[in-house]
mmCIF file of C-alpha atoms and ligand atoms in Angstrom:
data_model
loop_
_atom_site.group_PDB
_atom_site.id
_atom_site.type_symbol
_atom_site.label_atom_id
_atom_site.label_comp_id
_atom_site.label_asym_id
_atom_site.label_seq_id
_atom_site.Cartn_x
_atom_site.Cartn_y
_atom_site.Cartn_z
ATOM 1 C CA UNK R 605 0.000 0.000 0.000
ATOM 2 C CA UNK R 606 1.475 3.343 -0.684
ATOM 3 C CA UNK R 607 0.121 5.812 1.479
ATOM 4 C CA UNK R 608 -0.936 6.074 5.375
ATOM 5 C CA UNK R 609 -4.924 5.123 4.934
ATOM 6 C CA UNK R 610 -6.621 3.942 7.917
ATOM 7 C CA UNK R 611 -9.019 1.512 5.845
ATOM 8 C CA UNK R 612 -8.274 0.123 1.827
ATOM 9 C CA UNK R 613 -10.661 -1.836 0.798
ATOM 10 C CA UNK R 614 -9.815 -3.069 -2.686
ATOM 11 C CA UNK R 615 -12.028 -5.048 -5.158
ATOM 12 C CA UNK R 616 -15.148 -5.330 -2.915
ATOM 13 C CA UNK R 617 -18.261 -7.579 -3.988
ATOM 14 C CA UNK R 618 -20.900 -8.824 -1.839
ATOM 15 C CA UNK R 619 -23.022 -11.792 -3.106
ATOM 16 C CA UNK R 620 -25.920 -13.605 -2.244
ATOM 17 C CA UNK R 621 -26.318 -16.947 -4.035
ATOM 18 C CA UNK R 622 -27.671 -15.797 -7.492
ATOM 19 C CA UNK R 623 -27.486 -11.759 -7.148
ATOM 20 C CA UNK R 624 -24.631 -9.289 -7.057
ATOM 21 C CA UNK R 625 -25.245 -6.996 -4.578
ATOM 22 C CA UNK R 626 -21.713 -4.241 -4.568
ATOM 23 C CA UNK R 627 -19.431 -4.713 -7.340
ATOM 24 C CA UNK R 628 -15.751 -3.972 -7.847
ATOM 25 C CA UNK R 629 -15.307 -1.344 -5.082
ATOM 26 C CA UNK R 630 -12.453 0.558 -3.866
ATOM 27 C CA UNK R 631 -11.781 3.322 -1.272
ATOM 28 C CA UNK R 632 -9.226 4.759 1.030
ATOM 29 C CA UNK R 633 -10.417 6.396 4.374
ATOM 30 C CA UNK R 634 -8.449 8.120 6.457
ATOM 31 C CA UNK R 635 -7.830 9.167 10.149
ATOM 32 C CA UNK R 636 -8.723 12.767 10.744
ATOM 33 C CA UNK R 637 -10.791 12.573 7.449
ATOM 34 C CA UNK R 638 -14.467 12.086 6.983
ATOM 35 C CA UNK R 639 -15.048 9.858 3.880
ATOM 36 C CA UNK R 640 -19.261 10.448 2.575
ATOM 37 C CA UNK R 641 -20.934 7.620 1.064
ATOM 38 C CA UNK R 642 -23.510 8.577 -0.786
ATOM 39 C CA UNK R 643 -26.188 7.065 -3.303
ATOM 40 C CA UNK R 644 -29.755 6.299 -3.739
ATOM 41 C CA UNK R 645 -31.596 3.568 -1.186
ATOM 42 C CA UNK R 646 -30.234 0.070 -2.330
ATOM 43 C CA UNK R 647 -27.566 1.352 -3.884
ATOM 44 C CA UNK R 648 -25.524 -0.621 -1.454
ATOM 45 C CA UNK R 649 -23.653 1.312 0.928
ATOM 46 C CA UNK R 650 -24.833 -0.105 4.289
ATOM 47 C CA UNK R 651 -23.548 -3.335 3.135
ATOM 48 C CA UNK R 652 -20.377 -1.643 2.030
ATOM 49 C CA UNK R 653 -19.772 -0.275 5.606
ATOM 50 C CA UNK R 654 -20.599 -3.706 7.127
ATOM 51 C CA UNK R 655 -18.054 -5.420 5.276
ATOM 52 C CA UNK R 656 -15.337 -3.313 6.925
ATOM 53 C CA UNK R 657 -16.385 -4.925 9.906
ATOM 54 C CA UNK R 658 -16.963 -8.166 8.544
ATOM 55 C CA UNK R 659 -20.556 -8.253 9.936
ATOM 56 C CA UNK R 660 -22.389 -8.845 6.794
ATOM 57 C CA UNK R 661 -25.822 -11.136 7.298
ATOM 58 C CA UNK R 662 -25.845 -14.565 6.912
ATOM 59 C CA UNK R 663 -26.062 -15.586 3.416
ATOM 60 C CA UNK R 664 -24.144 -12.894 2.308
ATOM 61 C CA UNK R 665 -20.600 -13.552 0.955
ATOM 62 C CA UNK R 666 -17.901 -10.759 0.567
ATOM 63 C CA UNK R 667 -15.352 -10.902 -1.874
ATOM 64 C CA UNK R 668 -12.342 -8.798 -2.512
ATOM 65 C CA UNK R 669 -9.756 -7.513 0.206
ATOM 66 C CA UNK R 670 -10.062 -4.950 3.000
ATOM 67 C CA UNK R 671 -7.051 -3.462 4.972
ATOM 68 C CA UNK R 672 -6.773 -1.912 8.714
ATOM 69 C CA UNK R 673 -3.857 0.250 8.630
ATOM 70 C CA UNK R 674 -2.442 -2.268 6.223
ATOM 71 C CA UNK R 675 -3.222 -5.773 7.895
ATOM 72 C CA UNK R 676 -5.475 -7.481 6.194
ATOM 73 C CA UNK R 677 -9.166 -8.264 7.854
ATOM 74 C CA UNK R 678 -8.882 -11.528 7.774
ATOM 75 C CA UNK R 679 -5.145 -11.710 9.905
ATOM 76 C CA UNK R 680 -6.735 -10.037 12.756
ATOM 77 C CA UNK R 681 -6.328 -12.157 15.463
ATOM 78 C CA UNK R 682 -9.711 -10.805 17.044
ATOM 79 C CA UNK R 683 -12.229 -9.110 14.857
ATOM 80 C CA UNK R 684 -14.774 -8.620 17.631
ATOM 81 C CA UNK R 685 -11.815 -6.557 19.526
ATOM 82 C CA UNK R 686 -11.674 -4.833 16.659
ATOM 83 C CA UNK R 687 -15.589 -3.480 16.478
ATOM 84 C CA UNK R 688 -15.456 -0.901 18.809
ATOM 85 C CA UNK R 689 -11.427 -0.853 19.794
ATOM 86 C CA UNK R 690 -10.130 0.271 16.573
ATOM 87 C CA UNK R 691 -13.174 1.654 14.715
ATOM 88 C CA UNK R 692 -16.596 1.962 16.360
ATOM 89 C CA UNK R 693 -19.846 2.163 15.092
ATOM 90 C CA UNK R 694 -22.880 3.700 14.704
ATOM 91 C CA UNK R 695 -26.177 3.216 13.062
ATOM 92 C CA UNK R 696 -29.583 4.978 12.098
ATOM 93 C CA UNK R 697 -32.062 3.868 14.354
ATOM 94 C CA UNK R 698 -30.396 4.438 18.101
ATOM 95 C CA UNK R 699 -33.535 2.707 20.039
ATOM 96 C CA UNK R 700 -33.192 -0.343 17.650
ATOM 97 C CA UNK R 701 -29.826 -0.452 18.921
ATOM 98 C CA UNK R 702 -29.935 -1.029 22.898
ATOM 99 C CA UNK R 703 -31.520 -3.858 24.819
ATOM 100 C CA UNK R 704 -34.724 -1.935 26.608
ATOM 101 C CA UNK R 705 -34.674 -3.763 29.369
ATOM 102 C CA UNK R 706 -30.892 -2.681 30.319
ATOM 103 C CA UNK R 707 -29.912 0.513 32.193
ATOM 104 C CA UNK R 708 -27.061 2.851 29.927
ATOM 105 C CA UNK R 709 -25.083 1.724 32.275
ATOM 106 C CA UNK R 710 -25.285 -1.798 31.414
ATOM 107 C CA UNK R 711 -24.881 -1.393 28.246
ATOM 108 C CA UNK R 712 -21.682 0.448 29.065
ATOM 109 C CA UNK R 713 -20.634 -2.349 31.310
ATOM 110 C CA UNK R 714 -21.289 -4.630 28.328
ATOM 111 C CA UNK R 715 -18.949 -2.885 25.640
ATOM 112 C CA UNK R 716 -16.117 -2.882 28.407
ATOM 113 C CA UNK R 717 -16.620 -6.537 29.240
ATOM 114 C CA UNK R 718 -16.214 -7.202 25.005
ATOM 115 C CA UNK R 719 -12.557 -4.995 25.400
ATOM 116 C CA UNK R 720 -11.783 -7.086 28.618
ATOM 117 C CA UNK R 721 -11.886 -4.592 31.068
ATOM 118 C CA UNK R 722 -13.552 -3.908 34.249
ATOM 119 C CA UNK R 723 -16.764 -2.207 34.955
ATOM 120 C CA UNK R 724 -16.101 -0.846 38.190
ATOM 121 C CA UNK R 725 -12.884 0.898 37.260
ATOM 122 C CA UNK R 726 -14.455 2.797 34.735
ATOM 123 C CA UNK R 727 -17.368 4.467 36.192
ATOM 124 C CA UNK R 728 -15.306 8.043 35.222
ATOM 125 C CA UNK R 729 -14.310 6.740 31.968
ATOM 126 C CA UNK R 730 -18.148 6.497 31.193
ATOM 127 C CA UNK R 731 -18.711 9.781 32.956
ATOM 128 C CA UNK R 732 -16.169 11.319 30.860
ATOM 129 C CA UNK R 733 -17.853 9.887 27.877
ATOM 130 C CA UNK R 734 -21.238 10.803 28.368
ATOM 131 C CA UNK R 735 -19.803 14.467 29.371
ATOM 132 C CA UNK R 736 -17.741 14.616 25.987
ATOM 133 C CA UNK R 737 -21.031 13.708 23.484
ATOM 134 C CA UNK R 738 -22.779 16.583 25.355
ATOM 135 C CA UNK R 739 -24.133 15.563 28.637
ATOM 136 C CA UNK R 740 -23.305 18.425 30.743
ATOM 137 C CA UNK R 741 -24.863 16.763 34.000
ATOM 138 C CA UNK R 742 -23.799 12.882 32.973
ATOM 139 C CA UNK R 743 -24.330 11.625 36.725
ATOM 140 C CA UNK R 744 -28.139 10.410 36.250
ATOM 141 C CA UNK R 745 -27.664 9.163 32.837
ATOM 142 C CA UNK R 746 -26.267 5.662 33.851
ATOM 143 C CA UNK R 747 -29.248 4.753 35.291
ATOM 144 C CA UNK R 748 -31.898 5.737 33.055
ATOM 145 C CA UNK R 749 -33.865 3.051 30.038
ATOM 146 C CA UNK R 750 -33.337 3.756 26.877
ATOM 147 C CA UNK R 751 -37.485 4.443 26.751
ATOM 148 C CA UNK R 752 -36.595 7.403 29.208
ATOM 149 C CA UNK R 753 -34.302 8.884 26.339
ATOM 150 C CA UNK R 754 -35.183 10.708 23.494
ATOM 151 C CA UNK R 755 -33.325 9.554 19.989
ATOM 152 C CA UNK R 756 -30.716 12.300 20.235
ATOM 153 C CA UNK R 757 -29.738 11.446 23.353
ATOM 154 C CA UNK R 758 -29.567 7.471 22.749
ATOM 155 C CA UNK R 759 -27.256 8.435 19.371
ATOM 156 C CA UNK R 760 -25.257 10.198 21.272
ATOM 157 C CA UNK R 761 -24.714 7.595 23.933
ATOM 158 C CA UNK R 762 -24.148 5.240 21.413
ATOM 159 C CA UNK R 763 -21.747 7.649 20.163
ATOM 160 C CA UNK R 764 -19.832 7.304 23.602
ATOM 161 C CA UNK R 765 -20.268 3.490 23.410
ATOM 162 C CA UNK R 766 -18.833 3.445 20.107
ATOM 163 C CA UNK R 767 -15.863 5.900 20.866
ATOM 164 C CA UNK R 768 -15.402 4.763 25.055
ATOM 165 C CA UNK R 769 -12.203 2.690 23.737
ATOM 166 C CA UNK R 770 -10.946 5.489 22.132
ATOM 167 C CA UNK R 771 -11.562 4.232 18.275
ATOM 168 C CA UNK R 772 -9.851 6.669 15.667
ATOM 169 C CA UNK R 773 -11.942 5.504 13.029
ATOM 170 C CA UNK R 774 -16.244 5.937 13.574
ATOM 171 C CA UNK R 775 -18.457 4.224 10.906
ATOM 172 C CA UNK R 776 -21.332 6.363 11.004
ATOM 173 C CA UNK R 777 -24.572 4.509 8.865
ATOM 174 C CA UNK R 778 -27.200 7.229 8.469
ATOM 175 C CA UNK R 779 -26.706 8.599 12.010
ATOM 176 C CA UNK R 780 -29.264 11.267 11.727
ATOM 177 C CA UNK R 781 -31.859 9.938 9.444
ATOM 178 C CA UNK R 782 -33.740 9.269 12.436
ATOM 179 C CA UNK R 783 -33.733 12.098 14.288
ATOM 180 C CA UNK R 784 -35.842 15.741 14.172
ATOM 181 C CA UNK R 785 -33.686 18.449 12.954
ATOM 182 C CA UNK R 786 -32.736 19.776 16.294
ATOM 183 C CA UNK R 787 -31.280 16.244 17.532
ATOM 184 C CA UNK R 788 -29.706 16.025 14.005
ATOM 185 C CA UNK R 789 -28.130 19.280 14.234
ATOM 186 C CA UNK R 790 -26.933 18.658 17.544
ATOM 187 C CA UNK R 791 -25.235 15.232 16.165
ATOM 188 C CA UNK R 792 -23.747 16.325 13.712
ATOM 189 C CA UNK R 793 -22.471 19.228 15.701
ATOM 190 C CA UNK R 794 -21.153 16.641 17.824
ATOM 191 C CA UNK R 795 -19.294 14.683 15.138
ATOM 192 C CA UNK R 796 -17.619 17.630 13.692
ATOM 193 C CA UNK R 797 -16.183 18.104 17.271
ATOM 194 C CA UNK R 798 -14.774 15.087 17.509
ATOM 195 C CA UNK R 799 -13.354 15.033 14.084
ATOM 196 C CA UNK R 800 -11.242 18.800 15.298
ATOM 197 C CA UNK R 801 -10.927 17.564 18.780
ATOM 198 C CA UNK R 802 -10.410 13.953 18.278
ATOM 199 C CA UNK R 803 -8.833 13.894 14.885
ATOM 200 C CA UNK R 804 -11.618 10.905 14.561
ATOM 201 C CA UNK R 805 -11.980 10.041 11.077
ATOM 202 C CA UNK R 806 -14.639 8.721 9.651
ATOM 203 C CA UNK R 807 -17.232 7.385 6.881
ATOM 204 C CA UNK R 808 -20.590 8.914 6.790
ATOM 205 C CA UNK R 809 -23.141 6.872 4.884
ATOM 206 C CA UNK R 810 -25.831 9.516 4.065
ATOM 207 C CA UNK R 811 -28.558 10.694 1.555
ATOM 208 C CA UNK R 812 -28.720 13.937 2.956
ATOM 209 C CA UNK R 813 -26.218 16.140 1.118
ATOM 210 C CA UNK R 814 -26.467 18.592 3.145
ATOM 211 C CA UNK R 815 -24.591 16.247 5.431
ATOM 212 C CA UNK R 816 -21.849 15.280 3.460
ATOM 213 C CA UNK R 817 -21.396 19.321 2.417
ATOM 214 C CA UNK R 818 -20.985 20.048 6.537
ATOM 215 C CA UNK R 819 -19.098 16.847 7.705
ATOM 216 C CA UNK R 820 -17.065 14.711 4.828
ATOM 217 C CA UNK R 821 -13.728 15.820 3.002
ATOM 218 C CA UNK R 822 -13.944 13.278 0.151
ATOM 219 C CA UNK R 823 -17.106 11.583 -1.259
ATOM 220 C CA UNK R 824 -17.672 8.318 -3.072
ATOM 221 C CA UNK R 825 -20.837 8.111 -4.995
ATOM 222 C CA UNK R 826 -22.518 4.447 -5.149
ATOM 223 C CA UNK R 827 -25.810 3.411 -7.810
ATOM 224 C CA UNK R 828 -26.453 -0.258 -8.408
ATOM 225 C CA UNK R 829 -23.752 -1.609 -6.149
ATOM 226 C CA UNK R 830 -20.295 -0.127 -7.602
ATOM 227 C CA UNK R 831 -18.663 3.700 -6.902
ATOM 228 C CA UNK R 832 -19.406 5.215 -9.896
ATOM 229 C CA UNK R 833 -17.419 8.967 -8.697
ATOM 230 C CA UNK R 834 -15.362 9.787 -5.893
ATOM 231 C CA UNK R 835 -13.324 12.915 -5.513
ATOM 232 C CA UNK R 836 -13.162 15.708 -2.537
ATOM 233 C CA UNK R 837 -16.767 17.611 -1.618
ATOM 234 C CA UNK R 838 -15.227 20.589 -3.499
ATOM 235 C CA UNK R 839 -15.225 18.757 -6.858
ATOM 236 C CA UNK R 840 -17.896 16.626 -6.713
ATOM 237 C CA UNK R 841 -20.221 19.677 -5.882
ATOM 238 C CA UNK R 842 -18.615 21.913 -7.989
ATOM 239 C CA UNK R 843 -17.731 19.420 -11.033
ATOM 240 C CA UNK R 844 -19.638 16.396 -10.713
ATOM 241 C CA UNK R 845 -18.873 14.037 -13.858
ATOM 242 C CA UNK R 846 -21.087 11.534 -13.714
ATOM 243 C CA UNK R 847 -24.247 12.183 -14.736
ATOM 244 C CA UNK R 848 -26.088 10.404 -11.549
ATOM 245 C CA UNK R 849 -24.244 12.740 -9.885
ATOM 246 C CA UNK R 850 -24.990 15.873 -11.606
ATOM 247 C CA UNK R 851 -28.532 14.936 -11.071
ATOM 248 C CA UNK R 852 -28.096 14.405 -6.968
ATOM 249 C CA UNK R 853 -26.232 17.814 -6.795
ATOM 250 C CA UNK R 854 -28.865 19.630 -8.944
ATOM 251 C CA UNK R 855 -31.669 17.781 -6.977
ATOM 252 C CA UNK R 856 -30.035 18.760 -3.714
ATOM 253 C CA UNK R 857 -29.088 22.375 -4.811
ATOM 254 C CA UNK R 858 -33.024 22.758 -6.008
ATOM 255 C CA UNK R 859 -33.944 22.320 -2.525
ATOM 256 C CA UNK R 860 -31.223 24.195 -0.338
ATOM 257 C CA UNK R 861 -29.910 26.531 -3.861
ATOM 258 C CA UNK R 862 -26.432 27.038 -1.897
ATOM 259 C CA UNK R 863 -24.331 25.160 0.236
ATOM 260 C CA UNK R 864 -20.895 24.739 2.061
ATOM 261 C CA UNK R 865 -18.481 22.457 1.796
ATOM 262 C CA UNK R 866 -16.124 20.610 5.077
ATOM 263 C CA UNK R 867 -14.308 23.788 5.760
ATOM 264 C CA UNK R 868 -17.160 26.207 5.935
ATOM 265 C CA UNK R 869 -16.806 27.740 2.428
ATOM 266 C CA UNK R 870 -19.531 28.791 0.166
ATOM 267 C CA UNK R 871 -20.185 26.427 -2.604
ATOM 268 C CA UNK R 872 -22.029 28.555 -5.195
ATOM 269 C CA UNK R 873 -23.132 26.806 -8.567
HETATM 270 N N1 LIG F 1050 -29.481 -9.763 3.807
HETATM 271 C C1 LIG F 1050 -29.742 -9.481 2.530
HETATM 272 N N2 LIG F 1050 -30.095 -10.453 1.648
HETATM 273 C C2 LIG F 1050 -30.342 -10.171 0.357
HETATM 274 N N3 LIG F 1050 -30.264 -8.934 -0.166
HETATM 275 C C3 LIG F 1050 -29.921 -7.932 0.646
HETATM 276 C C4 LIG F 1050 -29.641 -8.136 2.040
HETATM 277 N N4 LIG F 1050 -29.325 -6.952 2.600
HETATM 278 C C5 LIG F 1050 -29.407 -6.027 1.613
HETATM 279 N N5 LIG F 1050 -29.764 -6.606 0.445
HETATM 280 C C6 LIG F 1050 -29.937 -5.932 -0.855
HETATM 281 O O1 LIG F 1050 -28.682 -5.371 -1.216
HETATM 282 C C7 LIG F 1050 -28.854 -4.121 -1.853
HETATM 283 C C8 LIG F 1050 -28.023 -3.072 -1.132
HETATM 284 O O2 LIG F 1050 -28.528 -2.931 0.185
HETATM 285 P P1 LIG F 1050 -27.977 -1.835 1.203
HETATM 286 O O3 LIG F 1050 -28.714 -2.050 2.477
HETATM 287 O O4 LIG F 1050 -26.502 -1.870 1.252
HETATM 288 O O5 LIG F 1050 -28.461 -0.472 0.504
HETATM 289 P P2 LIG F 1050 -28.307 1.019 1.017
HETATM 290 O O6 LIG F 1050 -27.559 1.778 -0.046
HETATM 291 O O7 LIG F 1050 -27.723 1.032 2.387
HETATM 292 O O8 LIG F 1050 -29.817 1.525 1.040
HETATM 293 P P3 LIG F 1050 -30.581 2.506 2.058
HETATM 294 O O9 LIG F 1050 -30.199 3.902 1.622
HETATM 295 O O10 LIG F 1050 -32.025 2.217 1.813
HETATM 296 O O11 LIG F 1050 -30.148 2.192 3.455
HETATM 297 C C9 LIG F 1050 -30.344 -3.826 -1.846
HETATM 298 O O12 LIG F 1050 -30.858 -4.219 -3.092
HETATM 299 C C10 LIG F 1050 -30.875 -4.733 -0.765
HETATM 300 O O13 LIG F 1050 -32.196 -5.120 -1.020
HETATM 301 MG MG1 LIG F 1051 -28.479 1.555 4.265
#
């Protein structure tokens, strides 16, 4: 490999028995960078993100090679450390996520149980966690249900789940989708602080465009199963080639007319 990515996946399919599902894929992600994945539902990209993590349903097969800073998925010697110790995750629906009948707390004990570690000793590392994804008072929070939460607040705890070993790599599937704008705007907030503070870097599976224009330095654009585009935000809203993606910007820019790209700058067309 001839750079420093974090993740290389090269060649990626994912098969059922009789369908192709995503073809021929490649991408480089990289610490302190937020790769978007974008494309229309179907188009593949939650199964592209699963892959990573080798967590693909059963009856799906996945072909082609993916790389952790350059050791091959396969060679690691445990993949499950791997969810949540190197890269952590985080997907759509936050309530479909936790066990209702367990406190927070629980599910914190849980994720340090996976990583080996005791519970008791890190009371203040949850604490700390709860405090850094925006929990100003983060003593009750332990002990609350999920039910007692609204969405924004279960994504961001699973936010601190996902990052409480200290990941440098989040993959984010739709983490907003499911949330009213305030609790998205808060999220993504959230993200982009941890990206500066953090130097967390990421990929951001998202429709919303608006998303990828705030958050993601480089995009990848997927239809039918393979990338068909990738380049930085700057060129793919300002130059799109493809025409599938000339037709997402213009769709997106019909609704919003102007938007900004990862840095804050104006992206007039
Ligand atoms: N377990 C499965 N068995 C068979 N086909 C599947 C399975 N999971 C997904 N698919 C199919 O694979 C294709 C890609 O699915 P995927 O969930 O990756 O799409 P997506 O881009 O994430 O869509 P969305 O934006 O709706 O989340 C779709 O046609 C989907 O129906
Ligand atoms: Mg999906």
């Amino acid at each position: 490999m001839s750079d420093s990515a974090f993740i290389e996946v090269r060649n990626l399919s994912v098969r059922t028995a009789d369908r192709t599902l995503v073809s021929g894929v490649n991408f480089k992600a990289y610490r302190g960078r937020v790769l978007g994945l974008v494309g229309e539902s179907g188009s593949g990209k939650s199964l592209t993100c699963l892959s990573v993590l080798d967590l693909l349903p059963k009856g799906l097969v996945r072909e082609g090679e993916v790389y952790l800073e350059r050791q091959k998925l396969e060679d690691y010697p445990s993949i499950r450390k791997l969810r949540g110790g190197q890269i952590g995750m985080i997907l759509q629906n936050p309530m479909s996520c936790f066990n209702p009948v367990f406190t927070i707390r629980s599910h914190f004990k849980e994720t340090f149980s996976a990583h080996g570690m005791s519970s008791s000793e890190n009371t203040a590392r949850m604490l700390e966690a709860l405090k850094e994804v925006g929990f100003s008072d983060p003593e009750p929070v332990p002990d609350l249900y999920p039910f007692q939460m609204s969405g924004g607040m279960l994504q961001r705890v699973m936010i601190a789940l996902a990052l409480i070993m200290e990941s440098p790599f989040l993959l984010a599937d739709e983490p907003t989708t499911d949330l009213d704008t305030v609790a998205q705007a808060q999220v993504l907030d959230l993200l982009a602080i941890l990206k500066q503070r953090r130097g967390l870097g990421m990929l951001l599976v998202t429709h919303d465009l608006g998303v990828i224009a705030r958050l993601a330095d480089d995009v990848a654009v997927m239809r039918n199963g393979e990338i068909i585009e990738t380049g930085s935000v700057h060129d793919i809203f300002g130059n799109p080639r493809h025409r599938y993606s000339q037709k997402l910007i213009s769709t997106h820019l019909d609704f919003s007319g102007q938007t900004t790209d990862g840095n804050g700058n104006a992206l007039c067309l």
